[in-house]
């Protein structure tokens, strides 16, 4: 297994870290306060070609490796969770096309996602279908040489700024079969009717949209009728590894902030960092983050090498890294005491942002169910 980074990946990590420190860090509070999609972040990422790390090389990507994507996601999230959503949502949204698109679909969409010229969202969740994705009720029926789609989706990241949404709907042919469709957001009948107010990731719009008799041509079906479930599961298996990398970034950012604080803050005549109880928290944070990264990169390696064990690794990486991020960000607030609780110091934002990663792309309870199932089956 490959736990180390190549020289090129190290160079990318350094470039992204410098970019985040120089251009985004000074504006993180602005992003948080505005609470809307940060257009300047997208433009910056376009200019520095960060979206290219999310796509395969043959369609304008850097090297198509998930480990490279993880490196970018981690470095971005270390400074700004919202910015990490800007870049990783492009990967989640394009995954169905990468895995199941035909030549025309790939050539039409993927290069513009790799450049960031166009944005894409992943439209799966519905009001009555969250963890239980088979319970979705959006429907597509054949009409006028194409498909007419009706339904409602909720909690879809960046649907209000996306050019395309991959929509999962049921087709009633030989039973109810989940099928994936490419839906351009300027089609008649597509309307984003709610942008949520959230605990964290405030600049990353989470949207509900309705599909009212939205017509798409036959060429907008992804794969075949009934392929949708495999397509969405494959995309989420990949997406979870990326979520783990984002969680690692948040954890690192919070730990670094709390270490700097602990080194400088003097109480009872000595810096907090010299106190054994604080050192114990620091040691546990550092160890958990390193273990999370190892598991995340191992999962990315399993994914990149098409290993049959990838699903297990993906779930374990997502579970471990996101639990770690929640604990580390909470501990970072604790180390910083009252100052940690204050908005000016940034770690309370990281703690709020970390929470969602335990929920999205398959909640951690769902990950535990599948990891336990695999462990029992291996006996
Ligand atoms: C900020 C944000 C962004 C999102 N972005 C997207 C997106 O881009 N595209 C998209 O399609 N969706 C998106 N989602 C939706 C997200 O994937 C779902 O919220 C998630 O899958 C959980 O579904 P739910 O919220 O309906 O919770 P539910 O499925 O109702 O679960 C509620 C609770 O019950 C637990 N639970 C459920 N079933 C079981 C079980 N069998 N055993 C034990 N516990 C169980 C869950 O773990 C959870 O704690 C986003 C959500 C958020 C909050």
Short mmCIF file of C-alpha atoms and ligand atoms in Angstrom, two decimals:
data_model
loop_
_atom_site.label_atom_id
_atom_site.label_comp_id
_atom_site.label_asym_id
_atom_site.label_seq_id
_atom_site.Cartn_x
_atom_site.Cartn_y
_atom_site.Cartn_z
CA UNK A 1 0.00 0.00 0.00
CA UNK A 2 1.13 3.52 -0.87
CA UNK A 3 1.15 5.82 2.14
CA UNK A 4 3.62 8.37 0.83
CA UNK A 5 3.09 11.18 -1.65
CA UNK A 6 4.95 11.50 -4.95
CA UNK A 7 7.11 14.59 -5.52
CA UNK A 8 4.41 15.97 -7.79
CA UNK A 9 1.73 15.47 -5.13
CA UNK A 10 3.95 17.18 -2.56
CA UNK A 11 4.37 20.11 -4.93
CA UNK A 12 0.60 20.30 -5.41
CA UNK A 13 0.07 20.21 -1.62
CA UNK A 14 2.53 23.07 -1.15
CA UNK A 15 0.95 25.11 -3.94
CA UNK A 16 -2.57 24.64 -2.52
CA UNK A 17 -1.41 25.39 1.05
CA UNK A 18 0.23 28.64 -0.08
CA UNK A 19 -2.83 29.59 -2.11
CA UNK A 20 -5.16 28.94 0.83
CA UNK A 21 -2.94 30.78 3.30
CA UNK A 22 -2.40 33.75 1.01
CA UNK A 23 -5.72 34.22 -0.76
CA UNK A 24 -8.50 32.49 1.18
CA UNK A 25 -7.49 32.64 4.85
CA UNK A 26 -7.76 36.44 4.99
CA UNK A 27 -11.31 36.17 3.57
CA UNK A 28 -12.71 33.19 5.51
CA UNK A 29 -14.80 35.40 7.81
CA UNK A 30 -16.17 37.22 4.80
CA UNK A 31 -17.24 33.87 3.26
CA UNK A 32 -18.87 32.85 6.54
CA UNK A 33 -20.72 36.14 7.00
CA UNK A 34 -21.93 36.38 3.39
CA UNK A 35 -23.40 32.87 3.60
CA UNK A 36 -23.62 32.57 -0.18
CA UNK A 37 -21.63 30.62 -2.77
CA UNK A 38 -18.18 32.29 -2.87
CA UNK A 39 -17.74 33.23 -6.51
CA UNK A 40 -14.20 34.50 -5.95
CA UNK A 41 -13.15 31.08 -4.60
CA UNK A 42 -14.45 29.40 -7.73
CA UNK A 43 -12.59 31.92 -9.91
CA UNK A 44 -9.40 31.46 -7.92
CA UNK A 45 -9.65 27.67 -8.18
CA UNK A 46 -10.24 28.01 -11.92
CA UNK A 47 -7.15 30.17 -12.27
CA UNK A 48 -4.99 27.74 -10.26
CA UNK A 49 -6.58 24.70 -11.94
CA UNK A 50 -7.71 23.03 -8.72
CA UNK A 51 -10.85 21.60 -10.32
CA UNK A 52 -8.53 19.58 -12.56
CA UNK A 53 -7.52 17.49 -9.53
CA UNK A 54 -11.13 16.22 -9.38
CA UNK A 55 -11.28 14.77 -12.91
CA UNK A 56 -9.52 12.06 -14.96
CA UNK A 57 -6.46 13.13 -16.96
CA UNK A 58 -8.01 12.35 -20.37
CA UNK A 59 -10.71 14.95 -19.75
CA UNK A 60 -8.51 17.78 -18.54
CA UNK A 61 -7.72 16.41 -15.08
CA UNK A 62 -4.29 16.46 -13.42
CA UNK A 63 -3.56 12.77 -12.97
CA UNK A 64 -6.96 11.29 -12.21
CA UNK A 65 -5.72 9.81 -8.95
CA UNK A 66 -8.01 9.95 -5.94
CA UNK A 67 -4.99 10.38 -3.68
CA UNK A 68 -4.14 13.65 -5.47
CA UNK A 69 -7.75 14.73 -5.04
CA UNK A 70 -7.48 13.91 -1.33
CA UNK A 71 -4.32 15.99 -1.01
CA UNK A 72 -6.07 18.99 -2.56
CA UNK A 73 -9.28 18.50 -0.52
CA UNK A 74 -7.31 18.25 2.73
CA UNK A 75 -5.20 21.35 2.11
CA UNK A 76 -8.26 23.39 1.12
CA UNK A 77 -10.35 22.20 4.10
CA UNK A 78 -7.47 22.92 6.49
CA UNK A 79 -8.24 26.60 5.94
CA UNK A 80 -11.84 26.70 4.74
CA UNK A 81 -14.55 24.01 4.79
CA UNK A 82 -16.76 25.94 2.37
CA UNK A 83 -13.96 26.19 -0.20
CA UNK A 84 -13.41 22.44 0.12
CA UNK A 85 -17.06 21.93 -0.87
CA UNK A 86 -16.55 24.16 -3.94
CA UNK A 87 -13.88 21.84 -5.23
CA UNK A 88 -15.03 18.40 -4.04
CA UNK A 89 -18.66 18.79 -5.11
CA UNK A 90 -17.31 18.93 -8.65
CA UNK A 91 -15.91 15.45 -8.11
CA UNK A 92 -19.12 14.01 -6.64
CA UNK A 93 -21.25 15.52 -9.40
CA UNK A 94 -19.01 14.38 -12.22
CA UNK A 95 -18.43 10.86 -10.84
CA UNK A 96 -21.60 9.38 -12.42
CA UNK A 97 -20.53 10.68 -15.84
CA UNK A 98 -16.96 9.45 -15.38
CA UNK A 99 -18.16 5.97 -14.44
CA UNK A 100 -21.23 5.55 -16.67
CA UNK A 101 -21.23 8.28 -19.32
CA UNK A 102 -20.82 7.50 -23.01
CA UNK A 103 -18.14 9.15 -25.16
CA UNK A 104 -20.37 12.07 -26.18
CA UNK A 105 -21.51 12.76 -22.62
CA UNK A 106 -17.95 12.66 -21.30
CA UNK A 107 -16.61 14.90 -24.05
CA UNK A 108 -19.49 17.32 -23.67
CA UNK A 109 -19.27 17.81 -19.91
CA UNK A 110 -16.08 16.61 -18.24
CA UNK A 111 -13.55 19.08 -19.70
CA UNK A 112 -15.75 22.00 -18.59
CA UNK A 113 -15.96 20.52 -15.08
CA UNK A 114 -12.18 20.05 -15.00
CA UNK A 115 -11.66 23.71 -15.89
CA UNK A 116 -14.40 24.89 -13.52
CA UNK A 117 -16.13 26.67 -16.39
CA UNK A 118 -19.25 24.66 -15.55
CA UNK A 119 -20.45 23.36 -12.17
CA UNK A 120 -22.24 20.09 -11.51
CA UNK A 121 -24.32 18.76 -8.59
CA UNK A 122 -25.38 15.33 -7.39
CA UNK A 123 -29.17 15.14 -7.01
CA UNK A 124 -30.06 12.09 -4.98
CA UNK A 125 -31.62 12.94 -1.60
CA UNK A 126 -35.37 13.55 -1.31
CA UNK A 127 -37.56 14.60 1.63
CA UNK A 128 -38.56 10.95 2.20
CA UNK A 129 -35.40 9.28 0.94
CA UNK A 130 -32.19 10.04 2.83
CA UNK A 131 -30.20 7.02 4.00
CA UNK A 132 -32.79 4.79 2.37
CA UNK A 133 -32.03 5.83 -1.20
CA UNK A 134 -34.16 3.07 -2.69
CA UNK A 135 -37.16 4.92 -1.26
CA UNK A 136 -36.82 7.84 -3.68
CA UNK A 137 -40.01 8.83 -5.47
CA UNK A 138 -38.94 11.10 -8.35
CA UNK A 139 -40.22 9.60 -11.59
CA UNK A 140 -39.22 9.65 -15.24
CA UNK A 141 -41.52 8.55 -18.05
CA UNK A 142 -40.89 8.33 -21.78
CA UNK A 143 -42.24 11.35 -23.67
CA UNK A 144 -41.68 13.05 -27.04
CA UNK A 145 -38.54 11.08 -27.90
CA UNK A 146 -36.99 11.68 -24.50
CA UNK A 147 -37.95 11.63 -20.82
CA UNK A 148 -40.22 13.73 -18.64
CA UNK A 149 -39.14 13.94 -15.00
CA UNK A 150 -41.22 14.90 -11.97
CA UNK A 151 -40.12 15.01 -8.36
CA UNK A 152 -38.49 16.93 -5.56
CA UNK A 153 -34.91 16.79 -4.32
CA UNK A 154 -33.54 18.28 -1.13
CA UNK A 155 -30.15 19.05 0.47
CA UNK A 156 -28.39 19.14 -2.89
CA UNK A 157 -25.08 20.99 -2.65
CA UNK A 158 -24.70 23.98 -5.00
CA UNK A 159 -27.79 23.18 -7.12
CA UNK A 160 -28.51 26.93 -7.28
CA UNK A 161 -25.21 27.64 -9.03
CA UNK A 162 -24.79 24.40 -10.99
CA UNK A 163 -25.14 24.16 -14.75
CA UNK A 164 -25.99 20.48 -14.59
CA UNK A 165 -27.50 18.19 -11.96
CA UNK A 166 -27.27 14.41 -12.11
CA UNK A 167 -30.80 13.43 -11.07
CA UNK A 168 -31.73 9.97 -9.85
CA UNK A 169 -35.34 9.01 -10.62
CA UNK A 170 -37.36 5.84 -10.93
CA UNK A 171 -38.49 4.45 -14.27
CA UNK A 172 -41.36 1.97 -14.24
CA UNK A 173 -40.19 -0.64 -16.73
CA UNK A 174 -39.95 -4.23 -15.51
CA UNK A 175 -40.47 -2.89 -11.99
CA UNK A 176 -39.34 0.39 -10.45
CA UNK A 177 -35.75 0.96 -11.52
CA UNK A 178 -33.53 3.79 -10.36
CA UNK A 179 -32.06 5.57 -13.37
CA UNK A 180 -29.65 8.51 -13.67
CA UNK A 181 -30.41 11.52 -15.87
CA UNK A 182 -28.39 14.57 -16.84
CA UNK A 183 -30.59 17.60 -16.19
CA UNK A 184 -29.40 21.03 -17.30
CA UNK A 185 -30.57 23.55 -14.72
CA UNK A 186 -31.90 25.96 -17.36
CA UNK A 187 -34.51 23.43 -18.50
CA UNK A 188 -38.12 24.49 -18.14
CA UNK A 189 -39.69 23.05 -14.98
CA UNK A 190 -36.43 22.93 -13.00
CA UNK A 191 -36.60 25.32 -10.06
CA UNK A 192 -34.51 25.72 -6.93
CA UNK A 193 -37.14 26.74 -4.38
CA UNK A 194 -35.17 26.68 -1.13
CA UNK A 195 -31.65 27.33 0.10
CA UNK A 196 -31.22 26.01 3.64
CA UNK A 197 -29.93 27.90 6.68
CA UNK A 198 -27.36 25.62 8.27
CA UNK A 199 -25.26 25.08 11.37
CA UNK A 200 -22.03 25.21 9.38
CA UNK A 201 -20.58 25.35 5.87
CA UNK A 202 -22.60 28.51 5.56
CA UNK A 203 -21.20 29.61 2.22
CA UNK A 204 -21.94 26.25 0.60
CA UNK A 205 -25.58 26.46 -0.57
CA UNK A 206 -27.66 23.37 0.27
CA UNK A 207 -30.70 23.42 -1.98
CA UNK A 208 -34.12 21.93 -2.57
CA UNK A 209 -35.40 21.85 -6.12
CA UNK A 210 -38.53 20.74 -7.91
CA UNK A 211 -38.70 18.96 -11.23
CA UNK A 212 -42.05 19.74 -12.78
CA UNK A 213 -42.50 17.99 -16.10
CA UNK A 214 -38.84 18.60 -16.92
CA UNK A 215 -38.15 17.16 -20.37
CA UNK A 216 -34.71 15.85 -21.31
CA UNK A 217 -33.71 14.18 -24.59
CA UNK A 218 -32.90 10.47 -24.80
CA UNK A 219 -29.18 11.33 -24.95
CA UNK A 220 -29.38 12.63 -21.33
CA UNK A 221 -29.91 9.20 -19.82
CA UNK A 222 -26.75 7.98 -18.07
CA UNK A 223 -26.00 4.33 -18.72
CA UNK A 224 -29.12 2.20 -19.08
CA UNK A 225 -32.50 2.14 -17.37
CA UNK A 226 -31.93 0.60 -13.94
CA UNK A 227 -28.22 1.42 -13.78
CA UNK A 228 -28.87 4.30 -11.37
CA UNK A 229 -28.37 2.41 -8.13
CA UNK A 230 -24.95 1.09 -9.12
CA UNK A 231 -23.98 4.52 -10.43
CA UNK A 232 -24.94 6.30 -7.22
CA UNK A 233 -23.32 3.72 -4.95
CA UNK A 234 -20.09 3.89 -6.96
CA UNK A 235 -20.09 7.69 -6.79
CA UNK A 236 -20.70 7.69 -3.04
CA UNK A 237 -17.98 5.11 -2.42
CA UNK A 238 -15.53 7.48 -4.08
CA UNK A 239 -17.10 10.58 -2.51
CA UNK A 240 -16.70 9.18 1.01
CA UNK A 241 -12.93 9.04 0.61
CA UNK A 242 -12.96 12.65 -0.46
CA UNK A 243 -15.12 13.53 2.57
CA UNK A 244 -12.55 11.77 4.77
CA UNK A 245 -9.83 13.99 3.26
CA UNK A 246 -11.91 17.12 3.94
CA UNK A 247 -12.38 15.97 7.53
CA UNK A 248 -8.61 15.48 7.87
CA UNK A 249 -8.08 19.03 6.66
CA UNK A 250 -10.54 20.51 9.15
CA UNK A 251 -8.97 18.50 11.97
CA UNK A 252 -5.48 19.68 11.03
CA UNK A 253 -6.56 23.30 10.77
CA UNK A 254 -8.22 23.20 14.20
CA UNK A 255 -5.32 21.37 15.83
CA UNK A 256 -2.73 23.79 14.46
CA UNK A 257 -4.75 26.79 15.69
CA UNK A 258 -5.09 25.29 19.16
CA UNK A 259 -1.38 24.40 19.35
CA UNK A 260 -0.35 27.94 18.51
CA UNK A 261 -2.74 29.17 21.18
CA UNK A 262 -1.52 26.63 23.77
CA UNK A 263 2.09 27.67 23.14
CA UNK A 264 1.34 31.36 23.72
CA UNK A 265 -1.36 31.33 26.39
CA UNK A 266 0.08 31.52 29.91
CA UNK A 267 -1.96 30.47 32.94
CA UNK A 268 -0.64 29.60 36.42
CA UNK A 269 2.74 30.96 35.31
CA UNK A 270 3.29 28.61 32.36
CA UNK A 271 2.06 28.12 28.79
CA UNK A 272 -0.90 25.74 28.43
CA UNK A 273 1.33 23.63 26.15
CA UNK A 274 3.55 22.72 29.13
CA UNK A 275 0.66 21.29 31.15
CA UNK A 276 0.48 17.46 31.07
CA UNK A 277 -3.32 17.34 30.73
CA UNK A 278 -3.18 19.66 27.71
CA UNK A 279 -0.25 17.69 26.26
CA UNK A 280 -2.33 14.54 26.51
CA UNK A 281 -5.09 16.14 24.42
CA UNK A 282 -2.48 17.33 21.91
CA UNK A 283 -0.94 13.86 21.64
CA UNK A 284 -4.34 12.25 21.10
CA UNK A 285 -5.28 14.83 18.44
CA UNK A 286 -2.01 14.41 16.54
CA UNK A 287 -2.18 10.61 16.65
CA UNK A 288 -5.80 10.42 15.53
CA UNK A 289 -5.19 12.80 12.61
CA UNK A 290 -2.19 10.80 11.40
CA UNK A 291 -4.19 7.54 11.65
CA UNK A 292 -7.06 9.15 9.74
CA UNK A 293 -4.76 10.27 6.95
CA UNK A 294 -3.20 6.82 6.66
CA UNK A 295 -6.64 5.22 6.40
CA UNK A 296 -7.81 7.85 3.91
CA UNK A 297 -4.77 7.45 1.67
CA UNK A 298 -5.03 3.68 1.94
CA UNK A 299 -8.68 3.92 0.83
CA UNK A 300 -7.67 6.22 -2.05
CA UNK A 301 -5.00 3.72 -3.04
CA UNK A 302 -7.58 0.89 -2.97
CA UNK A 303 -9.83 3.03 -5.16
CA UNK A 304 -7.08 3.98 -7.63
CA UNK A 305 -5.98 0.34 -7.97
CA UNK A 306 -9.58 -0.89 -8.50
CA UNK A 307 -9.32 -3.15 -5.46
CA UNK A 308 -12.31 -5.27 -4.50
CA UNK A 309 -11.68 -4.14 -0.90
CA UNK A 310 -12.26 -0.48 -1.77
CA UNK A 311 -15.82 -0.29 -0.40
CA UNK A 312 -14.73 -1.48 3.03
CA UNK A 313 -11.82 0.96 3.11
CA UNK A 314 -13.99 3.81 1.88
CA UNK A 315 -16.51 3.32 4.69
CA UNK A 316 -13.83 2.92 7.35
CA UNK A 317 -11.91 6.00 6.18
CA UNK A 318 -15.07 8.12 6.13
CA UNK A 319 -16.16 6.87 9.55
CA UNK A 320 -12.79 7.23 11.26
CA UNK A 321 -11.76 10.55 9.70
CA UNK A 322 -15.08 12.29 10.32
CA UNK A 323 -15.33 11.04 13.92
CA UNK A 324 -11.74 12.24 14.40
CA UNK A 325 -12.54 15.65 12.92
CA UNK A 326 -15.51 16.08 15.25
CA UNK A 327 -13.45 15.14 18.30
CA UNK A 328 -10.35 17.13 17.33
CA UNK A 329 -12.28 20.30 16.47
CA UNK A 330 -14.20 20.02 19.76
CA UNK A 331 -10.95 19.48 21.70
CA UNK A 332 -9.37 22.42 19.90
CA UNK A 333 -12.19 24.66 21.14
CA UNK A 334 -11.65 23.23 24.63
CA UNK A 335 -7.91 23.95 24.62
CA UNK A 336 -8.63 27.54 23.64
CA UNK A 337 -11.21 27.92 26.41
CA UNK A 338 -13.53 30.92 26.09
CA UNK A 339 -11.52 32.23 23.14
CA UNK A 340 -12.15 28.99 21.28
CA UNK A 341 -15.86 29.62 21.63
CA UNK A 342 -15.52 33.06 20.02
CA UNK A 343 -16.04 33.52 16.31
CA UNK A 344 -12.84 35.58 15.91
CA UNK A 345 -10.61 32.57 16.56
CA UNK A 346 -12.02 30.36 13.80
CA UNK A 347 -12.07 26.97 15.51
CA UNK A 348 -15.75 27.11 16.47
CA UNK A 349 -16.43 27.41 12.71
CA UNK A 350 -14.35 24.30 12.09
CA UNK A 351 -16.25 22.43 14.81
CA UNK A 352 -19.60 23.40 13.23
CA UNK A 353 -18.33 22.51 9.76
CA UNK A 354 -17.00 19.13 10.95
CA UNK A 355 -20.42 17.98 12.15
CA UNK A 356 -21.91 17.62 8.70
CA UNK A 357 -19.25 15.17 7.55
CA UNK A 358 -20.60 12.61 10.03
CA UNK A 359 -23.95 12.89 8.24
CA UNK A 360 -23.44 13.33 4.50
CA UNK A 361 -22.64 10.76 1.82
CA UNK A 362 -23.88 7.91 3.98
CA UNK A 363 -24.17 8.73 7.68
CA UNK A 364 -21.68 7.16 10.07
CA UNK A 365 -24.38 4.85 11.43
CA UNK A 366 -24.87 3.52 7.91
CA UNK A 367 -21.09 3.13 7.51
CA UNK A 368 -20.95 1.14 10.76
CA UNK A 369 -23.71 -1.17 9.52
CA UNK A 370 -21.82 -1.99 6.33
CA UNK A 371 -18.40 -2.27 8.01
CA UNK A 372 -19.84 -4.67 10.61
CA UNK A 373 -21.53 -6.68 7.86
CA UNK A 374 -18.24 -7.00 5.95
CA UNK A 375 -16.30 -7.90 9.11
CA UNK A 376 -18.78 -10.63 10.02
CA UNK A 377 -18.80 -11.96 6.46
CA UNK A 378 -15.00 -12.27 6.50
CA UNK A 379 -14.99 -14.89 9.29
C1 LIG B 1 -24.86 20.10 4.09
C2 LIG B 1 -25.42 18.92 3.37
C3 LIG B 1 -25.10 18.72 2.04
C4 LIG B 1 -25.66 17.65 1.33
N1 LIG B 1 -25.37 17.49 0.00
C5 LIG B 1 -26.04 16.56 -0.73
C6 LIG B 1 -25.88 16.48 -2.15
O1 LIG B 1 -25.11 17.22 -2.76
N2 LIG B 1 -26.63 15.57 -2.82
C7 LIG B 1 -27.50 14.74 -2.21
O2 LIG B 1 -28.16 13.96 -2.89
N3 LIG B 1 -27.65 14.77 -0.84
C8 LIG B 1 -26.95 15.67 -0.11
N4 LIG B 1 -27.12 15.73 1.26
C9 LIG B 1 -28.00 14.79 1.92
C10 LIG B 1 -27.28 13.78 2.81
O3 LIG B 1 -26.57 12.86 2.03
C11 LIG B 1 -28.33 13.14 3.72
O4 LIG B 1 -28.66 14.13 4.67
C12 LIG B 1 -27.82 11.88 4.40
O5 LIG B 1 -27.71 10.86 3.46
C13 LIG B 1 -28.75 11.42 5.51
O6 LIG B 1 -30.08 11.39 5.11
P1 LIG B 1 -31.20 12.12 6.01
O7 LIG B 1 -30.71 13.48 6.30
O8 LIG B 1 -32.50 12.01 5.31
O9 LIG B 1 -31.22 11.32 7.36
P2 LIG B 1 -32.02 9.95 7.68
O10 LIG B 1 -31.73 8.93 6.64
O11 LIG B 1 -33.43 10.27 7.97
O12 LIG B 1 -31.29 9.51 9.02
C14 LIG B 1 -31.50 10.19 10.26
C15 LIG B 1 -30.64 9.53 11.32
O13 LIG B 1 -31.00 8.14 11.43
C16 LIG B 1 -29.86 7.33 11.24
N5 LIG B 1 -30.25 6.12 10.50
C17 LIG B 1 -30.94 6.03 9.34
N6 LIG B 1 -31.08 4.76 8.98
C18 LIG B 1 -30.46 4.01 9.92
C19 LIG B 1 -30.26 2.61 10.12
N7 LIG B 1 -30.70 1.71 9.24
N8 LIG B 1 -29.59 2.21 11.22
C20 LIG B 1 -29.11 3.12 12.12
N9 LIG B 1 -29.25 4.44 11.98
C21 LIG B 1 -29.93 4.89 10.90
C22 LIG B 1 -28.88 8.17 10.43
O14 LIG B 1 -27.55 7.76 10.64
C23 LIG B 1 -29.15 9.55 10.97
O15 LIG B 1 -28.40 9.73 12.16
C24 LIG B 1 -26.55 16.76 2.00
C25 LIG B 1 -26.85 16.97 3.35
C26 LIG B 1 -26.32 18.02 4.03
C27 LIG B 1 -26.68 18.21 5.47
#
